[in-house]
Coordinates of C-alpha atoms in Angstrom, one line a residue:
X1 CA -75.4 64.7 7.3
X2 CA -74.2 64.3 10.8
X3 CA -70.7 65.4 11.8
X4 CA -69.7 62.0 13.2
X5 CA -70.3 59.1 10.9
X6 CA -71.3 55.9 12.7
X7 CA -71.6 52.6 11.0
X8 CA -74.9 50.9 11.6
X9 CA -73.2 47.5 11.9
X10 CA -70.1 47.8 13.9
X11 CA -69.4 44.1 13.8
X12 CA -69.0 44.3 10.1
X13 CA -66.7 47.2 10.4
X14 CA -64.5 45.4 12.9
X15 CA -64.2 42.5 10.6
X16 CA -63.7 44.6 7.5
X17 CA -60.8 46.8 8.6
X18 CA -58.3 44.1 9.5
X19 CA -59.0 42.3 6.3
X20 CA -58.4 45.5 4.3
X21 CA -55.1 46.2 6.1
X22 CA -53.9 42.6 5.7
X23 CA -54.6 42.2 2.0
X24 CA -53.8 45.9 1.1
X25 CA -57.3 46.6 -0.1
X26 CA -59.1 49.9 -0.6
X27 CA -62.1 51.5 1.1
X28 CA -65.0 52.8 -1.0
X29 CA -67.3 55.5 0.5
X30 CA -71.0 54.9 0.0
X31 CA -74.1 56.8 1.3
X32 CA -77.1 55.1 2.6
X33 CA -80.1 55.6 4.9
X34 CA -80.2 54.2 8.3
X35 CA -83.9 53.1 8.0
X36 CA -86.4 52.8 5.1
X37 CA -90.1 52.3 5.6
X38 CA -92.3 51.3 2.7
X39 CA -95.7 53.1 2.2
X40 CA -98.4 50.6 1.5
X41 CA -100.7 53.1 -0.3
X42 CA -98.3 54.6 -2.8
X43 CA -95.8 51.8 -2.9
X44 CA -93.0 54.2 -2.5
X45 CA -90.3 54.0 0.0
X46 CA -89.7 57.0 2.2
X47 CA -86.7 57.7 4.3
X48 CA -87.5 58.3 7.9
X49 CA -83.9 58.1 9.2
X50 CA -80.8 60.1 8.8
X51 CA -78.3 59.6 5.9
X52 CA -74.8 58.5 6.9
X53 CA -71.6 57.5 5.1
X54 CA -70.0 54.1 5.5
X55 CA -67.0 52.3 4.0
X56 CA -67.1 49.2 1.9
X57 CA -64.1 47.0 1.2
X58 CA -63.2 46.6 -2.4
X59 CA -60.3 44.5 -3.9
X60 CA -57.3 46.5 -4.9
X61 CA -56.4 46.2 -8.6
X62 CA -53.7 43.5 -8.9
X63 CA -50.4 44.3 -10.5
X64 CA -48.9 42.2 -13.3
X65 CA -45.4 40.8 -13.1
X66 CA -43.0 39.1 -15.5
X67 CA -42.8 35.6 -14.3
X68 CA -39.2 35.0 -15.4
X69 CA -38.0 38.3 -14.0
X70 CA -39.5 37.6 -10.5
X71 CA -39.1 33.9 -10.2
X72 CA -36.0 33.6 -12.4
X73 CA -35.4 30.9 -15.0
X74 CA -35.2 27.4 -13.8
X75 CA -31.9 25.6 -14.0
X76 CA -33.5 22.7 -15.8
X77 CA -34.8 25.1 -18.5
X78 CA -31.3 26.5 -19.1
X79 CA -29.6 23.0 -19.1
X80 CA -32.3 20.7 -20.3
X81 CA -32.1 17.0 -20.0
X82 CA -34.6 14.2 -20.5
X83 CA -35.7 14.4 -16.8
X84 CA -35.8 18.1 -16.9
X85 CA -37.9 18.2 -20.1
X86 CA -40.3 15.8 -18.5
X87 CA -40.5 18.0 -15.4
X88 CA -41.0 21.1 -17.5
X89 CA -43.8 19.3 -19.4
X90 CA -45.5 18.4 -16.1
X91 CA -45.2 22.0 -14.8
X92 CA -46.7 23.3 -18.0
X93 CA -49.6 20.8 -17.8
X94 CA -50.2 21.8 -14.2
X95 CA -50.1 25.5 -15.0
X96 CA -52.5 25.1 -17.9
X97 CA -54.8 23.1 -15.7
X98 CA -54.8 25.9 -13.1
X99 CA -54.7 29.0 -15.2
X100 CA -55.7 27.9 -18.7
X101 CA -53.3 28.5 -21.6
X102 CA -49.6 29.1 -20.9
X103 CA -49.0 32.9 -20.7
X104 CA -46.0 35.0 -20.0
X105 CA -47.6 37.6 -17.6
X106 CA -49.4 36.5 -14.5
X107 CA -51.2 38.4 -11.8
X108 CA -50.1 38.8 -8.2
X109 CA -52.5 36.2 -6.9
X110 CA -51.5 33.7 -9.6
X111 CA -47.8 34.4 -8.9
X112 CA -48.4 33.6 -5.2
X113 CA -50.2 30.4 -6.0
X114 CA -47.4 29.3 -8.4
X115 CA -44.8 30.0 -5.7
X116 CA -46.7 28.0 -3.1
X117 CA -47.3 25.1 -5.4
X118 CA -43.5 25.1 -6.3
X119 CA -42.5 25.1 -2.7
X120 CA -44.9 22.3 -1.8
X121 CA -43.6 20.2 -4.7
X122 CA -39.9 20.9 -3.8
X123 CA -40.5 20.2 -0.1
X124 CA -39.7 23.7 1.0
X125 CA -41.5 25.7 3.6
X126 CA -43.6 28.7 2.7
X127 CA -41.9 30.7 5.4
X128 CA -38.5 30.3 3.7
X129 CA -39.3 32.9 1.2
X130 CA -39.2 32.8 -2.6
X131 CA -36.9 30.6 -4.4
X132 CA -33.5 31.9 -5.6
X133 CA -33.4 32.9 -9.2
X134 CA -31.0 31.4 -11.6
X135 CA -28.8 34.6 -11.7
X136 CA -28.3 34.4 -7.9
X137 CA -27.5 30.7 -8.0
X138 CA -24.9 31.3 -10.8
X139 CA -23.4 34.2 -8.9
X140 CA -23.0 32.1 -5.7
X141 CA -21.4 29.3 -7.6
X142 CA -18.9 31.8 -9.2
X143 CA -18.1 33.2 -5.8
X144 CA -17.4 29.7 -4.3
X145 CA -15.2 28.9 -7.3
X146 CA -13.2 32.2 -6.9
X147 CA -12.8 31.6 -3.2
X148 CA -11.5 28.0 -3.8
X149 CA -9.0 29.4 -6.4
X150 CA -7.7 32.1 -4.0
X151 CA -7.2 29.5 -1.3
X152 CA -5.3 27.2 -3.6
X153 CA -3.2 30.1 -4.9
X154 CA -2.4 31.1 -1.3
X155 CA -1.2 27.5 -0.5
X156 CA 0.8 27.3 -3.7
X157 CA 2.7 30.6 -2.8
X158 CA 3.5 29.2 0.6
X159 CA 5.2 26.2 -1.0
X160 CA 7.8 24.3 0.9
X161 CA 7.8 26.8 3.7
X162 CA 4.4 25.7 4.7
X163 CA 4.5 24.0 8.1
X164 CA 3.4 20.4 8.2
X165 CA 0.0 19.5 9.7
X166 CA -0.5 16.9 12.4
X167 CA -1.7 14.3 9.8
X168 CA 1.3 14.9 7.6
X169 CA 3.7 14.5 10.6
X170 CA 2.0 11.3 11.6
X171 CA 2.2 10.0 8.1
X172 CA 6.0 10.7 7.8
X173 CA 6.6 9.1 11.2
X174 CA 4.8 6.0 10.1
X175 CA 6.9 5.8 6.9
X176 CA 10.2 6.3 8.9
X177 CA 9.2 3.5 11.4
X178 CA 8.3 1.1 8.5
X179 CA 11.6 1.8 6.8
X180 CA 13.6 1.3 10.0
X181 CA 11.8 -2.0 10.6
X182 CA 12.5 -3.2 7.1
X183 CA 16.2 -2.4 7.4
X184 CA 16.4 -4.2 10.7
X185 CA 14.8 -7.3 9.3
X186 CA 17.2 -7.3 6.3
X187 CA 20.2 -7.0 8.6
X188 CA 19.0 -9.9 10.7
X189 CA 18.3 -12.1 7.7
X190 CA 21.8 -11.2 6.3
X191 CA 23.5 -12.0 9.6
X192 CA 21.6 -15.3 9.9
X193 CA 22.6 -16.3 6.3
X194 CA 26.3 -15.5 7.0
X195 CA 26.2 -17.5 10.2
X196 CA 24.7 -20.5 8.4
X197 CA 27.3 -20.2 5.6
X198 CA 30.2 -20.2 8.1
X199 CA 28.8 -23.2 10.0
X200 CA 28.3 -25.1 6.8
X201 CA 31.9 -24.4 5.6
X202 CA 33.3 -25.5 9.0
X203 CA 31.4 -28.7 8.8
X204 CA 32.6 -29.3 5.3
X205 CA 36.2 -28.7 6.3
X206 CA 35.9 -30.9 9.3
X207 CA 34.6 -33.8 7.1
X208 CA 37.5 -33.2 4.6
X209 CA 40.1 -33.1 7.4
X210 CA 41.5 -29.7 6.5
X211 CA 42.4 -27.2 9.2
X212 CA 40.0 -24.4 9.7
X213 CA 40.7 -21.4 7.5
X214 CA 42.6 -18.5 9.1
X215 CA 45.3 -15.9 8.3
X216 CA 48.1 -18.4 8.0
X217 CA 46.3 -20.4 5.3
X218 CA 45.7 -17.1 3.5
X219 CA 49.5 -16.5 3.5
X220 CA 50.3 -20.0 2.1
X221 CA 47.8 -19.5 -0.6
X222 CA 49.4 -16.2 -1.6
X223 CA 52.9 -17.8 -1.8
X224 CA 51.5 -20.6 -3.9
X225 CA 49.9 -18.1 -6.3
X226 CA 53.2 -16.2 -6.6
X227 CA 55.2 -19.4 -7.4
X228 CA 52.6 -20.4 -10.0
X229 CA 52.9 -17.0 -11.6
X230 CA 56.7 -17.3 -11.8
X231 CA 56.4 -20.7 -13.6
X232 CA 53.9 -19.3 -16.0
X233 CA 56.2 -16.3 -16.9
X234 CA 59.3 -18.5 -17.5
X235 CA 57.5 -21.0 -19.8
X236 CA 57.4 -18.7 -22.9
X237 CA 61.3 -18.3 -22.9
X238 CA 61.9 -22.0 -22.9
X239 CA 59.4 -22.5 -25.7
X240 CA 61.2 -19.8 -27.8
X241 CA 64.6 -21.5 -27.4
X242 CA 63.4 -24.9 -28.4
X243 CA 61.8 -23.4 -31.5
X244 CA 65.1 -22.0 -32.8
X245 CA 66.9 -25.4 -32.3
X246 CA 69.7 -23.9 -30.3
X247 CA 70.9 -24.5 -26.8
X248 CA 69.7 -21.8 -24.5
X249 CA 73.2 -21.8 -22.8
X250 CA 74.9 -21.0 -26.2
X251 CA 75.5 -17.3 -26.0
X252 CA 78.0 -16.8 -28.9
X253 CA 76.6 -14.2 -31.3
X254 CA 76.6 -14.8 -35.1
X255 CA 79.3 -13.0 -37.2
X256 CA 78.3 -9.6 -38.4
X257 CA 79.6 -7.1 -41.0
X258 CA 81.7 -5.3 -38.4
X259 CA 83.7 -8.5 -37.7
X260 CA 84.5 -9.1 -41.4
X261 CA 86.0 -5.7 -41.8
X262 CA 88.4 -6.4 -38.9
X263 CA 90.9 -3.6 -38.1
X264 CA 90.1 -1.5 -41.1
X265 CA 90.2 2.2 -40.2
X266 CA 90.7 5.6 -41.9
X267 CA 94.4 5.9 -40.7
X268 CA 95.5 2.9 -42.7
X269 CA 93.9 4.4 -45.8
X270 CA 96.0 7.6 -45.3
X271 CA 99.3 5.7 -45.0
X272 CA 98.7 4.0 -48.3

């Protein structure tokens, strides 16, 4: 055997080595003769060349993976609905059509084909990497929920001391302007109604021939009201006098027990 081994077909060697490196395959050493010449008389083959060693590419034994552990459980399988059940049935039919009966463990090549088929069906690119398992999806959702809770708790602790944003300031300015405009309109309407009422009263007084109302008229009305009140207060006394049948000017009182006794006293009793 020669010290340096040379492959008789270098073009095969150049094509074989990159393929072995790319797909993680193994090399297998074989021995062969460079040249064989068949003897016509004996029918035996005699080696006229030198033996050499060469390498042959053989497929590496594939590893077996747990499909749910690598790919993760699908969300539809955890929370099944009618559409999800139909999708699962379609996937099962496709898997059975490709790999026969449904099985839990798949080889490396079958796993790669399943991932590529899933990415093509979902519209994802093969360069994006494998899909996220269900555990990772649930963990990301939990982190987002916790982040939103912490943000809300931070805002709640700030409370009334929190400064107003630009949108809130603009909203309050709009409300203040609307309230001021509403009050201005109410004042204008009230002033217009009062003016109309005064004009109508002046016209009514002018038609009736009465002087326009003022402070003097108010004083006359107060005096008239006082005189009327005096008349009303004196009326009950006159009514009481007429009821007794006596003259109201008669002021002589009726005789009492003290008048009948006269000048009786304790001194006259002692003298007797």
